[in-house]
XYZ file of C-alpha atoms in Angstrom:
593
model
C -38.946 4.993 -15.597
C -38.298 8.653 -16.204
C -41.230 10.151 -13.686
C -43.050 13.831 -14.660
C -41.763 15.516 -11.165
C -42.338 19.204 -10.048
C -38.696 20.319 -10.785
C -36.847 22.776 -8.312
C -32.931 23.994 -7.618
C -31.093 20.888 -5.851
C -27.830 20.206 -5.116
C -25.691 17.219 -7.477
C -26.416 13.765 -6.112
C -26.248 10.590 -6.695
C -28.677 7.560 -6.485
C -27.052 5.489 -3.619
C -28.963 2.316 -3.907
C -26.503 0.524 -5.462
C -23.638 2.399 -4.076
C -20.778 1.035 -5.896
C -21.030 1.148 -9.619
C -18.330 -2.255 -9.985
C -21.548 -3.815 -8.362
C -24.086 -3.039 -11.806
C -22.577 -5.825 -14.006
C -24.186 -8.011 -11.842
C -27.696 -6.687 -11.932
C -27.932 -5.832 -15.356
C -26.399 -9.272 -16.155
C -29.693 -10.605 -15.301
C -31.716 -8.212 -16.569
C -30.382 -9.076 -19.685
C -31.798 -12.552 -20.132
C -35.433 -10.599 -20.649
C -34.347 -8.011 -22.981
C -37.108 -7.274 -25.872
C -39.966 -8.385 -22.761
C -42.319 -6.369 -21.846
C -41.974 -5.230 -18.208
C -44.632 -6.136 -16.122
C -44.668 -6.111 -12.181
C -44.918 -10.059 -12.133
C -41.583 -10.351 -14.369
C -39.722 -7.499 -12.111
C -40.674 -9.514 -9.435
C -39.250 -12.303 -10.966
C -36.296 -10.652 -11.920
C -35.829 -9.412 -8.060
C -36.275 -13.103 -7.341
C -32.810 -13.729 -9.258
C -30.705 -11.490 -8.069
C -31.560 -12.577 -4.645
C -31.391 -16.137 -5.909
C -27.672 -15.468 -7.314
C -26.894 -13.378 -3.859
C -26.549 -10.283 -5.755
C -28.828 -8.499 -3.344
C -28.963 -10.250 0.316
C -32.549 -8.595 1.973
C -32.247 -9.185 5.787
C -34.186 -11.975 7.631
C -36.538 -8.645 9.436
C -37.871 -8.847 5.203
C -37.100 -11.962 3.171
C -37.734 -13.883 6.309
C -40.491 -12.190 7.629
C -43.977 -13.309 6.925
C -46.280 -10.348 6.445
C -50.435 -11.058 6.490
C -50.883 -7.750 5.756
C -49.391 -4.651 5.242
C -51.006 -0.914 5.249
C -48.790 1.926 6.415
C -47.257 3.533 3.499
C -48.593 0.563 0.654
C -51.413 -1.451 0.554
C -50.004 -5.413 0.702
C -51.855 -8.836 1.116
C -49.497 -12.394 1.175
C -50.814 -14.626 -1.149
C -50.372 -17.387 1.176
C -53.304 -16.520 4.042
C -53.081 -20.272 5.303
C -52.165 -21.121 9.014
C -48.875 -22.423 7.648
C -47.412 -19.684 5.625
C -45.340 -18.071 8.477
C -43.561 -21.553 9.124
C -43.518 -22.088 5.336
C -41.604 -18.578 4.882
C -39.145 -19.086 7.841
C -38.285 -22.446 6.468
C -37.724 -21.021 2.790
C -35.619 -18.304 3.956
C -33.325 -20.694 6.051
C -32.960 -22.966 3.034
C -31.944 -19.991 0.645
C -29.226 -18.286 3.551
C -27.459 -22.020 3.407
C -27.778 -22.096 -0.270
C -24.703 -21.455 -2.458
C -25.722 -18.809 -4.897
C -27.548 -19.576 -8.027
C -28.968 -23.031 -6.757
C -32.184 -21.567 -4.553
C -35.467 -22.665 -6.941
C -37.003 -20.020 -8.267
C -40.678 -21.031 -7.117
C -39.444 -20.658 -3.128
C -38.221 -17.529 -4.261
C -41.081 -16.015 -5.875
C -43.333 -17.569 -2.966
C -40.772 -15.937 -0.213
C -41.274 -12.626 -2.314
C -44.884 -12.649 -2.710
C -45.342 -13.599 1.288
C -42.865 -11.101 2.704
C -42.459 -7.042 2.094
C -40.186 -4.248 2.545
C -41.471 -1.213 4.105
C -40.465 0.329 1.155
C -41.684 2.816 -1.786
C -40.120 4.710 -4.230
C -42.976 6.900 -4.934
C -46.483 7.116 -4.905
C -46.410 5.912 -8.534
C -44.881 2.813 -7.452
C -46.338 -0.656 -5.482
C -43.996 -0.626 -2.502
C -42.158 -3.178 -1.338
C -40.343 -5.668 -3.802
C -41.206 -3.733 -6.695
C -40.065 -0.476 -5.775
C -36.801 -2.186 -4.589
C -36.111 -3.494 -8.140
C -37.184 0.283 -9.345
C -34.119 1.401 -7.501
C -31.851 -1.499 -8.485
C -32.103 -0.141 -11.999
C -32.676 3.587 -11.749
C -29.214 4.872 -12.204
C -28.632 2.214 -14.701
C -31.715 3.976 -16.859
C -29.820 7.617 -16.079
C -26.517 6.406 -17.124
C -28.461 5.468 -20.184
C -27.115 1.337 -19.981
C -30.609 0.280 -20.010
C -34.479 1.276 -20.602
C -36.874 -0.282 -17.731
C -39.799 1.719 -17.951
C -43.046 -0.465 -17.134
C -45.178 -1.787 -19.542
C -42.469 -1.102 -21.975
C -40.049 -3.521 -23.399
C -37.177 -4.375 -21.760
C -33.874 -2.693 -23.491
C -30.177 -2.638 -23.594
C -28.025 -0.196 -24.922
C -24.631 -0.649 -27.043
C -23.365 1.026 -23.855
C -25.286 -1.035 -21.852
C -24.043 -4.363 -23.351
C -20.347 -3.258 -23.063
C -21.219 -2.910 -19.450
C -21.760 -6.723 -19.070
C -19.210 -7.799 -21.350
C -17.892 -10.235 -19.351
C -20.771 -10.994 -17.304
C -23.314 -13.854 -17.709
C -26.017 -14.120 -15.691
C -25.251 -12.631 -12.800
C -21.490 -14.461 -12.389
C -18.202 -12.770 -14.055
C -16.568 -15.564 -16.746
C -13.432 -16.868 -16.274
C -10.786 -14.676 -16.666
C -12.973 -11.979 -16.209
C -11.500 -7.864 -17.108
C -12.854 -5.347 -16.019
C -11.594 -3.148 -18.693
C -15.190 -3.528 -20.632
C -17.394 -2.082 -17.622
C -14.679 0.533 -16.577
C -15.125 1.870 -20.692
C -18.645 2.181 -20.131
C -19.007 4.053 -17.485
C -16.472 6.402 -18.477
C -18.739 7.016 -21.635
C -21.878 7.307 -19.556
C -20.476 9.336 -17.006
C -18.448 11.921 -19.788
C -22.252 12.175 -21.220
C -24.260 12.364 -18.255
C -25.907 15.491 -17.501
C -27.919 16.886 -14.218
C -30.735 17.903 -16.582
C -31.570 14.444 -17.742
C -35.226 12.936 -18.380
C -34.828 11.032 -14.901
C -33.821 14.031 -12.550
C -36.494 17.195 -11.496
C -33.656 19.459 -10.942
C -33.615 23.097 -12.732
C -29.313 23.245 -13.110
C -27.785 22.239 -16.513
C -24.690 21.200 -15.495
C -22.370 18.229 -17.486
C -20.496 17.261 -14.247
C -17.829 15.144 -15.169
C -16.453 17.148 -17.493
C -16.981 20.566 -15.171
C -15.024 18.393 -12.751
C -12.050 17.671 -15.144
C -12.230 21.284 -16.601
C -12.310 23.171 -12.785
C -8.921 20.820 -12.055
C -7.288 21.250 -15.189
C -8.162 25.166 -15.102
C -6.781 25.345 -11.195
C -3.559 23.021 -12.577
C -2.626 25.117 -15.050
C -3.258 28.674 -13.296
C -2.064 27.889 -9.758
C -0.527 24.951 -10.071
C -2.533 23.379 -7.331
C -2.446 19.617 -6.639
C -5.749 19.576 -8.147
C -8.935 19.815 -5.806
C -9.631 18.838 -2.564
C -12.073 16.395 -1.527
C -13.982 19.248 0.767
C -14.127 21.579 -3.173
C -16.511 18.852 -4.010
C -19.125 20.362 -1.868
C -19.041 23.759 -4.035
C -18.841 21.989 -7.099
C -22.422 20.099 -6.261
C -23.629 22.909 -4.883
C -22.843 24.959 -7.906
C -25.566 25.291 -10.939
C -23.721 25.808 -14.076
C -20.976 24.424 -16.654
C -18.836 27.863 -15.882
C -16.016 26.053 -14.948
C -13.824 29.414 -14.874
C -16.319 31.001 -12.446
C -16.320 27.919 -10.212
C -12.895 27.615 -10.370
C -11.916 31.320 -9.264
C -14.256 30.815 -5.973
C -12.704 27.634 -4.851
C -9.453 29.416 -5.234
C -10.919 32.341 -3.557
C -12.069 30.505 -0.852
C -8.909 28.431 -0.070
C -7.093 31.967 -0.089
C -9.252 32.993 2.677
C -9.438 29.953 4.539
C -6.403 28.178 3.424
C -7.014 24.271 4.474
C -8.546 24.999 7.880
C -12.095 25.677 7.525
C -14.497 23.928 9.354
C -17.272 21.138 7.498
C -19.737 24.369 9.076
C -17.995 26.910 7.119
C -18.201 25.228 3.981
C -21.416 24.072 4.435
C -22.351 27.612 5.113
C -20.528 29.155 1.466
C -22.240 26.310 -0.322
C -25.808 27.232 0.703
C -24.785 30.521 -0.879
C -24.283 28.608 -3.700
C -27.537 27.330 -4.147
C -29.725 30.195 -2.704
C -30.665 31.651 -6.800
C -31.502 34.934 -5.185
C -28.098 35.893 -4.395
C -24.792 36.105 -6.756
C -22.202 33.306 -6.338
C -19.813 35.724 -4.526
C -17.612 34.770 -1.444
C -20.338 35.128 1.154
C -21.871 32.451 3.440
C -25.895 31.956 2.750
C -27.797 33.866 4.975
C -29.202 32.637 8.355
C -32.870 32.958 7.203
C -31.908 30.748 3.781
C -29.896 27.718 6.002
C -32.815 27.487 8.452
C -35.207 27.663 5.275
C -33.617 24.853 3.291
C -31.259 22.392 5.467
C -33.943 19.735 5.805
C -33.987 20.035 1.715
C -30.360 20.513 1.944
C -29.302 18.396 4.753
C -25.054 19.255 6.017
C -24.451 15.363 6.341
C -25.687 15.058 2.532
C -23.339 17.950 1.230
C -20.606 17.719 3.061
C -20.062 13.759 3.767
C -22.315 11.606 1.642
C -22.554 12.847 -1.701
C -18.733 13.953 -1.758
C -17.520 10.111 -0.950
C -20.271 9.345 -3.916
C -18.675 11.776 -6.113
C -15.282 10.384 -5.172
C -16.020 6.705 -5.651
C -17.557 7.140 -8.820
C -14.611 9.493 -10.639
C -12.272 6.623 -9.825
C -14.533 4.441 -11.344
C -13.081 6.725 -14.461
C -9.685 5.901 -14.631
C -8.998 9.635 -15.047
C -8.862 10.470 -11.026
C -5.527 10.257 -9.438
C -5.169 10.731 -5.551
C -2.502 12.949 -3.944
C -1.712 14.332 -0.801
C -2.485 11.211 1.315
C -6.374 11.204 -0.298
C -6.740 14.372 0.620
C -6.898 16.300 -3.185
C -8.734 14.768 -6.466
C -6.312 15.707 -9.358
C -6.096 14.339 -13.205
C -4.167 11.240 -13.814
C -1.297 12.246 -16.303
C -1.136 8.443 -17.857
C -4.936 9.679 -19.378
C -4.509 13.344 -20.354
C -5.494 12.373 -23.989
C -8.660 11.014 -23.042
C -9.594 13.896 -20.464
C -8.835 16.478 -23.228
C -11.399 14.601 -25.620
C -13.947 14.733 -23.295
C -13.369 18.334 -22.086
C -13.831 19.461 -25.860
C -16.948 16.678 -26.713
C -18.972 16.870 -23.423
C -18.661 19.939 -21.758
C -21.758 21.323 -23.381
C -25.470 20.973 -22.337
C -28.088 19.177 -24.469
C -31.517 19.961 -24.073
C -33.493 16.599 -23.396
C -37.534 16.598 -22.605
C -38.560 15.292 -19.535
C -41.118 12.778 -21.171
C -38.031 11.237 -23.691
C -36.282 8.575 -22.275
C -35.694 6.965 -25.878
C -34.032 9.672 -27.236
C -31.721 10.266 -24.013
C -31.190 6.320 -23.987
C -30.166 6.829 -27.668
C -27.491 9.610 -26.952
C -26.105 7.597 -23.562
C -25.906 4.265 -24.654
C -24.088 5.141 -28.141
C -20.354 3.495 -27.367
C -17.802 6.053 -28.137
C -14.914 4.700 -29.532
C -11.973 7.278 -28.302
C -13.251 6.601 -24.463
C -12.619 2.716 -24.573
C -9.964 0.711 -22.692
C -8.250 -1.924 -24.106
C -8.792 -5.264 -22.324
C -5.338 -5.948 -21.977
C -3.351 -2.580 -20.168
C -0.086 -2.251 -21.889
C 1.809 -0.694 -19.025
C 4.623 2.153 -18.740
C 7.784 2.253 -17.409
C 6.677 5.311 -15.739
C 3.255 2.949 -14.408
C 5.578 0.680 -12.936
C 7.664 2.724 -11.518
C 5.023 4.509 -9.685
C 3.756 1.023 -8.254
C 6.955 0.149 -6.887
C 7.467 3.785 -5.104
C 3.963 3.177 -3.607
C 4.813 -0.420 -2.515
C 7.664 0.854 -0.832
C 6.260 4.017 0.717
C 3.059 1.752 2.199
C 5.770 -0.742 3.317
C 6.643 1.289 5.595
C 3.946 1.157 7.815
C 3.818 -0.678 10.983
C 2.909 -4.761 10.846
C -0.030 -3.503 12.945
C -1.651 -1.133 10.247
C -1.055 -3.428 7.358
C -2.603 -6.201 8.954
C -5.674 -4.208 10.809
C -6.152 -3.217 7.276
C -5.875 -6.173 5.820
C -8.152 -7.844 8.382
C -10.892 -5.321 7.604
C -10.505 -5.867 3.613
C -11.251 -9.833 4.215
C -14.050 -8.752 6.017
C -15.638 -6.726 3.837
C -15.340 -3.820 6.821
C -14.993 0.112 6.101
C -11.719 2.009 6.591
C -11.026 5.145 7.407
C -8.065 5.660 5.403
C -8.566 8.388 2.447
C -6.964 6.140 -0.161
C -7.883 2.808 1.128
C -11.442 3.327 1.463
C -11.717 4.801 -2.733
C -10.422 1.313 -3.774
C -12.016 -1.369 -4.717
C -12.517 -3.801 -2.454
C -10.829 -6.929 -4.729
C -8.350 -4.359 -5.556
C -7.637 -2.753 -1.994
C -6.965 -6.713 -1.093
C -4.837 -7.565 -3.949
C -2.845 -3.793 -2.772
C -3.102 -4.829 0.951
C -1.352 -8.396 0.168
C 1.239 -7.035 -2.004
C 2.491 -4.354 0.934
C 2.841 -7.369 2.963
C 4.967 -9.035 0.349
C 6.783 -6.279 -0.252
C 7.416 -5.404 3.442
C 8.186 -9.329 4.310
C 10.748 -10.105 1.300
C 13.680 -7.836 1.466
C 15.100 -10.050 -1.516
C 12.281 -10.689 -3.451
C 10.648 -8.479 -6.841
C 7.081 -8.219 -6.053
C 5.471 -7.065 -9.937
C 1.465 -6.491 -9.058
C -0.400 -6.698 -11.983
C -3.320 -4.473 -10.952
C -4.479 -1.282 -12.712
C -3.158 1.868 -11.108
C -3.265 5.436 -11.419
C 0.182 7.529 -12.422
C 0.523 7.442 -8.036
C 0.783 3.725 -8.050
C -2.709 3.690 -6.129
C -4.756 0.477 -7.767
C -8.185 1.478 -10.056
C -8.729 -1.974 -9.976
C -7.464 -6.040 -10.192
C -5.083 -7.474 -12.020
C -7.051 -8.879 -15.463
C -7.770 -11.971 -16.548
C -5.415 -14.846 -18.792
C -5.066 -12.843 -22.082
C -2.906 -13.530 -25.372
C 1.154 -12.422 -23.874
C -0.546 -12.699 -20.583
C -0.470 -15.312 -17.744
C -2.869 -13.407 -15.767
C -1.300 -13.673 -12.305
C -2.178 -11.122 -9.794
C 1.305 -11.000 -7.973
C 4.128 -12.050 -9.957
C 7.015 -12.647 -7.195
C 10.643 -13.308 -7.978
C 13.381 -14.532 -5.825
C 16.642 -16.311 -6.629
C 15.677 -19.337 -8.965
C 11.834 -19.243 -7.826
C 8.993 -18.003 -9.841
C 5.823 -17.400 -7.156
C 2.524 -16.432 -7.945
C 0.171 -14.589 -5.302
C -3.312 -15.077 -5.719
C -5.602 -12.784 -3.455
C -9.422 -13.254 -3.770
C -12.297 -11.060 -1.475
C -15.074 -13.531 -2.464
C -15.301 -16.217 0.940
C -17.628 -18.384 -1.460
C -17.035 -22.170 -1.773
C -18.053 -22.262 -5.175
C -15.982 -19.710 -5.876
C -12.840 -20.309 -4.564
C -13.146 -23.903 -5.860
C -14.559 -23.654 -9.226
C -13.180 -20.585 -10.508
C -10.139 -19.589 -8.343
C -8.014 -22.819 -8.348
C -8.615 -23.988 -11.864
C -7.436 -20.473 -12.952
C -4.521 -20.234 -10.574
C -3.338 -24.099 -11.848
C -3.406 -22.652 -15.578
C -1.395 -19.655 -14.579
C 1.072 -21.220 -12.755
C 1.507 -23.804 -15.608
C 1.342 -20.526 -18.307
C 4.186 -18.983 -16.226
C 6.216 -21.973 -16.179
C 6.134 -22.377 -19.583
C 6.355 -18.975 -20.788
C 10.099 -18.586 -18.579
C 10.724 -21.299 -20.397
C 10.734 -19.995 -23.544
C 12.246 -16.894 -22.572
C 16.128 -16.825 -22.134
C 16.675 -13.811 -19.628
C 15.318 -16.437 -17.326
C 16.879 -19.789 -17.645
C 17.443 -19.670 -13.935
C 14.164 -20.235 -13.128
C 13.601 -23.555 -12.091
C 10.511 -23.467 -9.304
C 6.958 -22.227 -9.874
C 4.025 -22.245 -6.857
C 1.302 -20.548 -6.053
C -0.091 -19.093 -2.908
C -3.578 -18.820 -2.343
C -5.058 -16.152 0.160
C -8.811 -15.097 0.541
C -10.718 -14.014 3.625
C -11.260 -17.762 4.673
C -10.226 -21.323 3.290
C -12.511 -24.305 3.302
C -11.762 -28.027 3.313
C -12.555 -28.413 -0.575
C -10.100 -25.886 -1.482
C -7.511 -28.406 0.072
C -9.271 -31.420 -1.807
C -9.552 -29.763 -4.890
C -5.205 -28.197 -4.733
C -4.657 -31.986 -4.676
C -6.502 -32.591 -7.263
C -4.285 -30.107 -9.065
C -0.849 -31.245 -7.836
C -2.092 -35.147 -8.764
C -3.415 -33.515 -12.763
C -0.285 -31.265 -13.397
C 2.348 -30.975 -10.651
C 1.320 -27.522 -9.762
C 1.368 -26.724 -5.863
C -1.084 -24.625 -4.422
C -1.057 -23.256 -0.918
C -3.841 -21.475 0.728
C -4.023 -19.087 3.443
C -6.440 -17.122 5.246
C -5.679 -13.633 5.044
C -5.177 -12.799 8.976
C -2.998 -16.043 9.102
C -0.978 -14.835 6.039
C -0.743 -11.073 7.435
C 0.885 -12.441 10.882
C 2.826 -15.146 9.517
C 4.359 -12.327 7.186
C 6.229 -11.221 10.484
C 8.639 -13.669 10.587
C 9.099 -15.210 7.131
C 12.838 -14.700 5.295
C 11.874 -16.258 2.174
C 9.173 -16.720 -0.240
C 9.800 -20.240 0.052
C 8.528 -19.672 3.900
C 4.921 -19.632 2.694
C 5.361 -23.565 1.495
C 3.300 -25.042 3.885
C -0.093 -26.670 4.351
C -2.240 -24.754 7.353
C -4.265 -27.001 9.221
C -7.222 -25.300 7.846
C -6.345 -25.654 4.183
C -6.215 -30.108 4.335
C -8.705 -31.710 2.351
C -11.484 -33.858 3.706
C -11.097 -37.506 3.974
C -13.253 -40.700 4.565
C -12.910 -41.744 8.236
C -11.391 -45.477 8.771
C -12.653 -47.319 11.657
């Protein structure tokens, strides 16, 4: 895919397609079943037709459901159905697939839905618009990260990289007991590696940004003992056009020395076009007026000083190495990882020279697996880790029932938040963080122990992982008096889901926990083990199937939607509160006349 482009000066960005990188297992899951194939525009279509198939990507009725005759604005496109019938046809396929659950839409409606409908969409003029260009951009950051080769008419290939990256994906679905440790390892290798001169980008700057990010906070650390960077310094550091760390580091602390913390999105918009104009030096001066009106369509304010920076943002936590301080407002180095930031400060800070035309070769030097940079599966945790949780548990806990549960309302619904931490969490691991704050704020007598990965501020990375060897692979491990409880968030509202992979796990874990305090004598006391089950909504086989489980193995199971949990949390005294079967959560039953 790497494209010959005129190349030019440009700001750092970030393909935004897929804007979270947690969400590329997924895709490349599928890819994966037609590695070593060459890639045509029929199998990318049919590819595209399975990751809509397995809901990875939902397209909006106004395309998937939309029959198009013709299409000639900015592609040429003909339906292959021209019959009388074919709208009808495609509004009745696209109904079928919304009420499908995902994975269980035939592929032949599919492919006819996608060769009947179009996006007003093209990547370039090299590229058919419409479907095809929209699996272009499914995969293009995958190529740059150097995961995966998808260039057309080539064969299909993965990298060692690559296929750490769906580890513990199959297809499209994560496996049971899924960890998240395997993807979170490769992207911190591809993203120590990646440079802005790469065979994929036109842009003129050699700069290794990861590792000019680490260096610029480690550099302003250890000279002015600053809190690291914050989030507005991003703007200067993709604006800037070189791996001088030193030099970049000097002018943010220059600037904040002038301006201190209370210069305007304008004003740093303003030194940041400085930045970029190459005909000036990268002194403390604003970019002149002629430059700004010159270049802000190229160099839009919203793209410097909003977008890209919450792209940059997202996508260092995605490291592991990115702590938060200051209430979100300053990026600084997680202490837990200084070993591994070191490592990469001393392998990856300097530029390689890569042609434009040799995507093998840059595939080749991404997709090599780097030992040093791996996570272990299973996260041995610190005192000094779980300590930090507990601090931020308590600190969180002490905001009003009306913020938790606002936020927790808007985590179950998959809305945005405007809360600097909150909104550079995961979304399964801002709900796990969300339901554990109400825990902790609800049971004045209970230990809440969250098992989910955090930084050295107690802020989560991501979920708890899965059932491994010395294990159970709870997500919230709750003590109080004689009772062993285990809380079991989930953000996915699917049926399947929640039914086939939720409960079955939850029923081993419970029974894993009860038999491990068992075995262990510091907690011969224990004599009661449930689980409580909370995800955005609960349907009537989740009740059938938790009596299933209580009939197969005496484990009790109660479910909750989150709202209901979050204002029910008011008023409960004891864990053993949450015992209790909502209406919502009974199983269906035959009807007797």
């Amino acid at each position: 895919m790497a494209r010959l482009q005129q190349t030019r000066r440009k700001p750092i960005s970030f393909d935004t397609t897929i804007r979270n990188p947690e969400r590329l297992p997924p895709f490349l899951s599928i890819l994966k079943a037609y590695e070593g194939k060459v890639l045509t525009y029929d199998l990318a279509l049919e590819i595209e037709a399975w990751i809509i198939i397995q809901k990875i990507y939902i397209p909006t009725e106004s395309t998937l459901g939309n029959y198009r005759k013709e299409y000639s604005n900015k592609f040429i496109f003909k339906a292959k159905d021209q019959t009388d019938s074919a709208q009808r046809t495609v509004r009745d396929y696209f109904e079928e697939w919304k009420n499908s659950e995902a994975g269980q839409f035939p592929l032949e409606k599919m492919l006819y839905l996608l060769k009947n409908t179009t996006q007003e969409f093209r990547q370039d003029s090299s590229m058919p618009g419409g479907w095809i260009s929209r699996f272009y951009t499914q995969f293009v950051f995958a190529n740059e990260l150097g995961f995966i080769h998808t260039e057309f008419n080539e064969d299909i290939e993965f990298s060692q990289n690559g296929n750490l990256m769906i580890h513990d994906f199959k297809f499209g679905l994560a496996v049971q007991d899924y960890s998240d440790s395997y993807e979170t390892s490769a992207f911190l290798i591809a993203f120590s590696k990646y440079q802005i001169n790469n065979p994929y980008r036109s842009n003129t700057i050699n700069v290794n940004f990861f590792p000019l990010v680490l260096a610029v906070i480690k550099y302003l650390d250890e000279k002015y003992d600053r809190p690291g960077i914050h989030r507005e310094d991003i703007t200067f550091i993709i604006a800037w056009g070189n791996n001088d760390y030193i030099a970049l580091a000097e002018y943010i602390h220059e600037f904040r020395e002038k301006f201190g913390y209370r210069a305007s999105e304008e004003t740093i918009y303003e030194y940041a076009m400085n930045l970029i104009d190459e005909s000036t030096p990268n002194t403390l001066n604003p970019a002149s007026f002629s430059f700004i009106e010159a270049k802000k369509k190229d160099y839009k304010f919203k793209k410097l000083t909003v977008e890209t920076r919450d792209e940059v943002v997202r996508k260092l936590r995605m490291t592991r190495l990115i702590s938060l301080r200051g209430a979100g407002r300053f990026i600084d180095i997680d202490s837990t990882n200084k070993d591994k930031i070191d490592y990469i400060l001393q392998s990856y800070l300097e530029n390689k020279s890569f042609s434009l035309t040799d995507s093998k070769a840059y595939l080749d030097y991404m997709g090599h697996i780097d030992k040093f940079l791996e996570y272990p599966p299973e996260i041995l945790e610190t005192n000094e880790t779980l300590n930090a949780k507990q601090i931020a548990l308590q600190e969180w806990s002490k905001n009003s029932w009306e913020f938790i549960n606002k936020e927790l309302e808007k985590a179950a619904k998959g809305s945005s938040t405007n809360d600097l931490i909150l909104k550079e969490i995961k979304a399964p691991a801002r709900f796990e963080f969300l339901i554990s704050i109400v825990l902790h704020k609800a049971l004045s007598r209970a230990v809440i122990n969250p098992n989910y990965i955090s930084d050295d501020q107690g802020i989560p990375y991501s979920t708890a992982g899965g059932q491994k060897k010395g294990a159970i692979g709870a997500d919230i491990d709750i003590y109080e008096d004689s009772m062993h409880v285990l809380a079991e968030p989930t953000i996915s509202p699917a049926r399947a889901f929640q039914v086939e992979h939720e409960l079955p796990s939850i029923q081993e874990h419970v029974l894993s926990a009860n038999e491990q305090d068992f075995d262990d004598l510091n907690k011969e006391h224990i004599n009661e083990w449930f689980a409580v089950f909370i995800a955005p909504n609960i349907v009537p086989a989740v009740g059938n199937r938790i009596d299933i489980v209580k009939r197969e193995s005496g484990v009790e199971i109660f479910a909750w939607t989150a709202v209901d949990f979050g204002e029910f949390s008011k008023s409960v005294k004891s864990i053993k509160d949450y015992r209790l079967v909502r209406p919502y959560a009974v199983g269906r039953t035959l009807k007797k006349r």
